[in-house]
Amino acid sequence: MLVSVAAQSCRLTRGCHILWCGAPQLTVHIRCASETKAGSKRSDEQQHWEAASDLPFSRARIGAFFQERPVLRNPFLEDALLRGYLKRHLPHEAARSDLCAFGERVANEVDTWGRECEMTPPQLIQFDPWGQRIDHIVTSPAWKRMKDLSAEEGLVAIGYERSFGEWSRVYQMSKLYIFSPSSGLYTCPLAMTDGAAKVIQSIGVTSPVDEAYSRLTTREPEWFWTSGQWMTERQGGSDVASGTETVAVPQSDGTYTLHGFKWFTSATDADMTLTLARVLDGAGATISGSRGLSLFYAEVSRDESGQLRGIEVQRLKDKLGTRQMPTAELLLDGLPAHRLSEEGRGVASIANMLTITRIHNSISAVAAMRRVVQLSRDYATRRSAFGKVLKDHPLHMQTLARMEVETRGAFLLVMDVCRLLGREESGIATQLDTYLLRLLTPVVKLYTGKQAVAVVSEGLESFGGQGYIEDTGLPGLLRDAQVLSIWEGTTNILSLDVLRCVARSSGMVLHAYFTRAKSLLAGASSVPSLGPAVNAVEAALSELHTFVQVAAEREHGYLELAARDLAYSLARIYAGALLIDHACWKGASPSDTYAALRWCEQDLCPVVNKQDRGCYDANTPSLDVALDHLSSLNTLVDLELLTMSLKSNNDECDHVMNLSAVERCAFVKSTPDCFMEDGFINYLQLAFCLLPPNLTPLTITLCMIWLLFLFVFLGLSASKFFCPNLSAISTSLHLTHNVAGVTFLALGNGAPDIFSAIAAFTHPHTAGLAVGALFGAGIFVTTVVAGSVALVKPFAVASRPFLRDVIFYMVAVFWTFLMLYRGTATLVETIGYLGLYVVYVFTVIISAYIYNRQKYSVNTSVQNDAHVHVSSDEIHSSDTSDDDVPYLTPSHEYESEYRPLLPYSESTSQILLSSLNPVDSRKWRRKSWSWKVLKVVKTPLEILLLLCVPVVDPDKDLLLQHVKDTGVVTACTVHVCPLVIFQLNEL
């Protein structure tokens, strides 16, 4: 029996639904194994089995089970996110109706053409049968139908008709999003056609390109042109500045002829092209670099003999994917051309084209992701395994859900860039929109290109072995997706482009980014279920902002190493914000909320995590090189050098947390940066070496308790030991207490802060810590300290001096905030900031002078104020000043705020012993238990201070005289330590 092959169509139409099955199937009839030779006799047993009709695999029958194919339905109706997005932002029924009808046409008709383009790749016929060179590229009929369809549906024209204003680009890209997976890669020439039209529009639609612009943007198939993009030459792709060798020879009529070799020309069968070349001067020389490149327009045409004018097609490229589209190596030998840009402005002129083509690339990436997700979900309802269909296996559906979340994030990223492009072209874009479009275009292109490869690969895996079989059509999705991370700039090239746009805008693109991201989160307060996602995005934004500030102070190589992770962080955070914003829309579904939550569970800011691990340190490039050549390290010297390099990567003490718990103690002891040159206690060694590694949290807790102990009890002892000494200084120098506090206590406490800040600002890693410490100290003193003292022991504050101090403090804080917000401080601002302190000191001095004058004028009236009698027994104890100050009626607002110590009548030895005794037995009996507990805890410290710190009484003689004259202690003798006021003055 001969083998007969009959081609069958595998598209089974049911209304608007199609069975998606890939290549034409082959029906093969094979000779039956039981067939006998002519003239031979069959046995009775053979005849018995042949008579039976229930053999499942006899003759041509191959079994009863056939796996159902996945069904491609209307892509528009199957995409809830697309329909929801358009309903929210483009509420034009005409647009949605057109997209629905187009989706039906894609499912029922266009997808078949796309498969035909895949199965019938282009071929190059260089010579005719008689040896004449013709360089004819033969494409399939389906490829030609794609061109007519593109014109009829306005796949380029929509962007220039602008029937829907600022949303015209969103409408156009939505249509391309539906079309792309079924287009047989015809979206590639459409992207270059759109880019060429954009360049011509930006330069000016004048002769000789006015007709070309009309053809590129028409809806009439017979008038429609596509454009190529011939930029890449032998020396490279993205580096066109040094890789372009093509020259342009001026002609007498103002045109040029191009001579060069184009190594990679996409859509070679296009009707026209834009290309770069260097203009030859009169001496036959050219200008090197990007300054020598100009942009040219050339038509692809044939002469009377049928040969291409000035073009020879060397060969077609044999590519991994995108086989449907002709890509060739071309020799340009006298190609007629017109210069479009100013001479030397070629690279700048194609900037708009790059924006368009990168957006098209991103659309194709998201469309591929959406197509494989749709097919995988449909297949999960048809494929059974282990007793149930795939959709009933939770792990399988979890995998599809993760693919869906990635697709949703990518879709909203791309559509937001389309929105920004539409606003710019409609003339209503703000400066923020312009900056954001410039930043997001390369970010979205690079991120979606990488996403597409990962998601499509995962999608093929969901089909099992069928995902690996060519005639299902599924492997082509992965092959074609791979080009998306390469064409129009690889991931690294685009990451560096992100850095360039940040630098050229002086960081304004990042300001626009942060502003927009925060605004997208504003509506999330009405959706409590989005709380975790909002918190994650806000935290990531804060981390990213800190990283940008730190990285800006580093050397150039630091940011270059971080560029890729920075771009990923920008994409993930912004996509998270967009998902949250979409979930807040009143028409959002629970799936929208779930997708936002799932997206924000990932590492939104990888650049910060990599920074913490030292991935961008100065010696990282050498370590990367050493890693690449690690297999060649066969000597102990090489290994030793590598080990030393690794150790030098962690020579700063702040890297201790990057180590394991058991290694931290040895690191702290062996790292010079961790040594403490002064101080009685090495807190780092105490924290990491005192207890075993698993008890490190307990060690840190004990250190914190110790520091709190020192802070609290030194503060409680201040009124007895430190304030009297300060009072003595002020009396000896004839200064008021306010001036003394500002001058000595503020400088004494502030000097360590100042020098610490100077040291911190010399290192970008700790600059933020210094600012936080200074502001934190001010906030801590003015809230925690002052508030706690006021609760424990209320005190009176002079209203006018206090108001003065608060005003100066708030001015200083606001001024500092402005400088930090701008990120810069001028010399005038710095000098003015220091001058503010000088003005404050003079204000205090003048206020003190006025105070003394007024006090002198009312001195007589003070003697007649209320008196409080205090027995000599009560004020004799050393505890009187801080533990048992009696309530005194205010004497006068101008009286002294300190109460002098009373004289002692005992002998010198009695005074010494009494002074060293911190406990008054008479008070002990009548004090509460809480006071006694506190006193017991304070006693060891008080004894130490009593032995070490001299207690002086500068007002002793004055007080004695006052008591002798009046016999009473007035309110002006109340001793209130101005600790809080001094701290405020310090800040």
XYZ file of C-alpha atoms in Angstrom, residues 233-645:
413
model
C 26.458 47.841 10.469
C 29.236 45.318 10.924
C 30.840 46.972 13.943
C 27.749 46.815 16.134
C 24.173 47.723 16.833
C 23.531 50.220 19.616
C 26.882 51.988 19.257
C 25.977 53.700 16.001
C 28.339 56.604 16.753
C 31.461 54.520 16.245
C 29.955 51.663 14.246
C 28.587 53.530 11.214
C 30.842 53.430 8.142
C 28.304 54.312 5.444
C 29.125 57.559 3.647
C 26.908 59.996 1.749
C 28.292 61.604 -1.366
C 26.716 64.992 -2.202
C 25.247 65.383 -5.677
C 24.879 68.519 -7.747
C 21.099 68.553 -7.391
C 21.251 68.577 -3.586
C 20.629 64.862 -3.156
C 23.120 62.231 -2.011
C 24.183 58.727 -2.924
C 24.842 56.280 -0.090
C 27.742 53.823 -0.046
C 28.177 51.275 2.714
C 27.282 47.894 4.127
C 24.224 47.418 6.317
C 24.656 44.213 8.285
C 21.116 43.927 9.700
C 18.155 45.502 7.942
C 14.703 44.629 9.267
C 11.732 44.486 6.896
C 13.989 44.587 3.866
C 10.977 44.403 1.550
C 9.790 47.841 2.743
C 9.025 50.640 0.281
C 11.371 53.187 1.883
C 13.877 53.482 4.692
C 15.572 55.838 7.097
C 19.288 55.367 7.653
C 22.378 57.052 9.058
C 25.490 57.982 7.094
C 28.484 60.334 7.217
C 28.636 63.154 4.694
C 31.832 63.348 2.671
C 33.321 66.836 2.441
C 35.134 68.262 -0.562
C 38.352 66.549 0.448
C 36.654 63.194 0.835
C 36.872 63.225 4.657
C 34.194 62.551 7.245
C 33.669 63.530 10.881
C 33.960 60.679 13.356
C 31.629 60.045 16.262
C 27.977 60.969 16.553
C 28.720 64.548 15.401
C 29.407 63.213 11.943
C 26.159 61.271 11.505
C 23.221 62.602 9.517
C 19.776 61.111 8.859
C 18.788 60.183 5.299
C 15.589 59.148 3.562
C 15.721 56.701 0.653
C 13.113 54.962 -1.457
C 13.473 51.308 -2.419
C 12.786 51.126 -6.152
C 13.832 49.343 -9.324
C 15.097 50.677 -12.589
C 13.758 49.893 -16.063
C 15.621 46.589 -16.175
C 14.062 45.469 -12.894
C 17.187 45.805 -10.794
C 17.260 47.540 -7.419
C 18.668 51.066 -7.550
C 21.885 51.226 -5.565
C 21.166 48.110 -3.477
C 22.491 44.559 -3.576
C 20.943 41.989 -1.232
C 23.829 39.849 -0.005
C 21.822 37.272 1.929
C 18.853 36.802 4.253
C 19.544 36.318 7.940
C 18.950 32.881 9.440
C 17.455 33.866 12.803
C 16.318 32.109 15.954
C 12.856 33.613 15.615
C 10.971 36.278 13.636
C 11.442 34.045 10.596
C 8.279 35.414 9.012
C 9.949 38.769 8.335
C 12.747 39.260 5.801
C 15.965 40.532 7.380
C 18.974 40.939 5.118
C 22.534 42.122 4.677
C 22.617 44.944 2.133
C 25.374 46.535 0.127
C 24.543 50.159 -0.623
C 26.295 51.203 -3.788
C 24.999 54.558 -4.939
C 21.544 54.431 -3.313
C 19.796 57.787 -4.054
C 18.854 59.545 -0.810
C 17.765 62.858 0.717
C 19.205 64.302 3.906
C 16.451 64.929 6.461
C 18.350 66.212 9.476
C 20.843 68.992 9.812
C 24.319 67.767 9.064
C 25.691 66.014 12.136
C 22.293 65.843 13.883
C 21.312 62.358 12.769
C 21.346 60.680 16.186
C 19.293 63.450 17.756
C 16.785 63.256 14.902
C 15.986 59.580 15.458
C 15.190 60.058 19.164
C 11.464 60.252 18.410
C 11.673 57.131 16.282
C 13.305 55.241 19.145
C 10.485 56.249 21.477
C 7.881 54.894 19.056
C 9.671 51.656 18.216
C 10.413 50.925 21.881
C 6.750 51.358 22.741
C 5.806 49.011 19.870
C 8.340 46.511 21.217
C 6.756 46.715 24.660
C 3.282 46.205 23.180
C 4.467 43.067 21.386
C 5.971 41.774 24.644
C 2.765 42.230 26.619
C 0.677 40.816 23.780
C 2.806 37.652 23.699
C 2.355 37.255 27.436
C -1.402 37.727 27.193
C -1.726 35.242 24.305
C 0.124 32.443 26.075
C -1.855 33.053 29.279
C -5.155 32.871 27.365
C -4.191 29.650 25.604
C -2.856 28.109 28.819
C -6.044 28.871 30.711
C -8.187 27.384 27.950
C -5.980 24.300 27.758
C -6.301 23.852 31.530
C -10.030 23.259 31.008
C -9.407 20.585 28.348
C -6.420 18.617 29.557
C -6.921 15.917 32.221
C -4.130 14.428 34.301
C -4.151 12.291 37.441
C -7.891 11.955 37.459
C -8.940 15.595 36.995
C -8.588 18.498 34.607
C -5.631 20.834 35.039
C -7.780 23.706 36.282
C -8.622 21.605 39.340
C -4.963 21.238 40.292
C -4.192 24.158 42.688
C -0.468 24.252 41.928
C -1.084 24.494 38.191
C -3.567 27.329 38.633
C -1.190 29.104 41.006
C 1.426 29.095 38.250
C -1.054 30.514 35.741
C -2.092 33.149 38.287
C 1.504 34.288 38.651
C 1.771 34.588 34.888
C -1.428 36.636 34.926
C -0.066 39.006 37.585
C 3.105 39.580 35.549
C 1.015 40.231 32.447
C -1.221 42.709 34.254
C 1.695 44.685 35.631
C 3.356 44.831 32.213
C 0.111 45.851 30.503
C -0.491 48.815 32.819
C 3.138 49.910 32.460
C 2.907 49.990 28.675
C -0.482 51.663 28.588
C 0.695 54.428 30.907
C 3.580 55.163 28.541
C 1.084 55.238 25.637
C -1.034 57.671 27.650
C 1.974 59.953 28.180
C 2.849 59.799 24.469
C -0.717 60.759 23.566
C -0.634 63.726 25.936
C 2.655 64.910 24.474
C 1.432 64.649 20.874
C -1.819 66.448 21.752
C 0.107 69.365 23.247
C -1.368 69.025 26.751
C 1.542 67.295 28.456
C 2.951 68.969 31.533
C 6.674 69.157 32.174
C 6.207 66.283 34.587
C 4.583 64.194 31.820
C 7.471 64.905 29.467
C 10.084 63.901 32.015
C 8.136 60.788 32.916
C 7.792 59.703 29.262
C 11.536 60.101 28.754
C 12.326 57.946 31.792
C 9.681 55.265 31.453
C 10.151 54.501 27.739
C 13.489 52.668 28.156
C 12.461 51.281 31.565
C 9.260 49.707 30.250
C 10.904 48.381 27.104
C 13.719 46.610 28.923
C 11.520 45.217 31.680
C 8.694 43.899 29.506
C 11.206 42.332 27.113
C 12.637 40.241 29.941
C 9.167 39.501 31.323
C 7.946 38.198 27.961
C 10.668 35.576 27.673
C 10.030 34.313 31.210
C 6.228 34.260 30.989
C 6.060 32.710 27.508
C 8.559 30.046 28.561
C 6.439 29.251 31.602
C 3.387 29.160 29.374
C 4.929 26.589 27.061
C 5.716 24.453 30.078
C 2.036 24.479 31.033
C 1.322 22.534 27.809
C 3.772 19.808 28.702
C 5.387 18.076 25.734
C 3.000 19.723 23.269
C 4.561 23.079 24.103
C 7.799 21.783 22.604
C 6.334 20.497 19.333
C 6.810 22.802 16.360
C 3.602 22.046 14.480
C 1.467 23.222 17.409
C 2.772 26.721 16.726
C 3.603 27.232 20.404
C 7.433 27.203 20.202
C 7.259 30.090 17.750
C 5.877 32.304 20.518
C 9.036 31.773 22.557
C 11.403 32.201 19.619
C 9.763 35.442 18.613
C 9.704 36.711 22.219
C 13.466 36.367 22.529
C 14.069 39.245 20.122
C 12.096 41.644 22.324
C 14.931 42.026 24.822
C 17.472 42.586 22.028
C 15.893 44.793 19.362
C 16.018 48.580 19.928
C 18.534 48.251 22.748
C 19.490 45.377 24.994
C 18.713 45.437 28.698
C 22.121 46.840 29.639
C 22.078 49.482 26.889
C 18.666 50.703 27.984
C 19.736 50.683 31.651
C 22.556 53.052 30.762
C 20.073 55.137 28.787
C 18.089 55.519 32.007
C 21.197 56.922 33.696
C 21.746 59.308 30.793
C 18.251 60.751 30.965
C 18.629 61.186 34.744
C 21.906 63.041 34.281
C 20.747 65.208 31.389
C 17.629 66.282 33.248
C 19.576 66.978 36.458
C 17.448 64.418 38.221
C 14.114 65.968 37.242
C 12.944 62.723 35.626
C 13.236 61.033 39.018
C 11.372 63.890 40.676
C 8.567 63.370 38.163
C 8.665 59.639 38.828
C 8.318 59.966 42.601
C 5.596 62.591 42.270
C 3.510 60.465 39.908
C 4.015 57.242 41.895
C 2.845 58.898 45.107
C -0.188 60.397 43.379
C -1.201 56.933 42.160
C -1.323 55.736 45.765
C -3.502 58.620 46.926
C -6.824 56.894 46.257
C -5.879 53.684 48.033
C -6.994 54.971 51.433
C -10.591 54.095 50.500
C -9.691 50.425 49.944
C -8.440 48.955 53.244
C -7.713 45.584 51.655
C -4.947 47.219 49.622
C -3.092 48.269 52.767
C -0.240 45.717 52.495
C 0.363 46.609 48.850
C 0.367 50.350 49.575
C 2.782 49.896 52.467
C 5.100 47.827 50.299
C 5.175 50.404 47.493
C 5.638 53.321 49.891
C 8.506 51.540 51.623
C 10.114 50.735 48.276
C 9.760 54.351 47.149
C 11.458 55.519 50.335
C 14.298 53.030 49.898
C 14.725 54.005 46.264
C 14.817 57.704 47.145
C 17.529 57.060 49.729
C 19.534 55.005 47.259
C 19.391 57.742 44.634
C 20.674 60.303 47.127
C 23.536 58.066 48.224
C 24.471 56.951 44.722
C 24.562 60.530 43.459
C 27.579 61.174 45.676
C 29.482 58.105 44.512
C 31.860 57.747 41.627
C 30.463 57.191 38.135
C 31.220 53.479 38.096
C 29.001 52.900 41.107
C 25.813 53.926 39.303
C 26.819 52.061 36.170
C 27.051 48.823 38.145
C 23.658 49.536 39.690
C 21.972 50.646 36.443
C 20.256 47.357 35.619
C 18.879 46.811 39.123
C 17.855 50.464 39.290
C 15.810 50.090 36.094
C 14.148 46.944 37.449
C 13.309 48.772 40.669
C 11.783 51.680 38.773
C 9.628 49.297 36.743
C 8.428 47.137 39.632
C 7.561 50.011 41.949
C 5.723 51.931 39.247
C 3.823 48.842 38.105
C 2.804 48.228 41.706
C 1.503 51.787 41.989
C -0.447 51.400 38.726
C -1.993 48.119 39.869
C -3.046 49.728 43.144
C -4.506 52.713 41.310
C -6.460 50.435 38.959
C -7.757 48.394 41.908
C -9.073 51.620 43.488
C -11.240 52.394 40.460
C -14.943 52.090 41.190
C -15.347 49.531 38.399
C -12.495 47.340 39.630
C -13.046 43.684 40.401
C -11.725 41.592 43.312
C -9.218 40.127 40.869
C -7.732 43.594 40.397
C -7.153 43.886 44.138
C -5.723 40.383 44.342
C -3.331 41.082 41.458
C -2.062 44.258 43.159
C -1.438 42.389 46.413
C 0.372 39.547 44.673
C 2.564 41.895 42.627
C 3.693 43.804 45.716
C 4.802 40.634 47.495
C 7.954 40.483 45.371
C 11.157 42.450 45.938
C 10.060 45.811 44.565
C 13.415 47.512 45.028
C 16.212 45.026 44.236
C 18.773 47.784 43.830
C 18.723 48.492 47.580
C 19.133 44.848 48.540
C 22.045 44.495 46.136
C 23.573 47.682 47.512
C 23.395 46.331 51.060
C 25.308 43.257 49.907
C 28.108 45.347 48.424
C 27.343 44.444 44.804
C 28.297 47.911 43.544
C 31.504 48.484 45.524
C 34.609 49.700 43.734
C 36.310 46.300 43.684
C 33.268 44.432 42.356
C 34.295 44.652 38.658
C 37.656 43.014 39.385
C 35.913 40.291 41.361
C 33.494 39.714 38.475
C 36.428 39.326 36.105
C 38.145 36.961 38.529
C 34.963 34.908 38.779
C 34.808 34.584 35.005
C 38.349 33.226 34.988
C 38.175 31.321 38.259
C 38.829 28.006 36.548
C 42.298 29.216 35.557
C 43.332 30.007 39.131
C 45.568 27.071 39.862
C 48.110 28.567 42.218
C 47.910 29.466 45.881
C 49.026 32.995 45.057
C 46.037 33.592 42.800
C 43.641 32.201 45.390
C 45.252 34.290 48.094
C 44.872 37.454 46.034
C 41.233 36.622 45.392
C 40.645 36.054 49.117
C 42.270 39.407 49.937
C 40.023 41.114 47.395
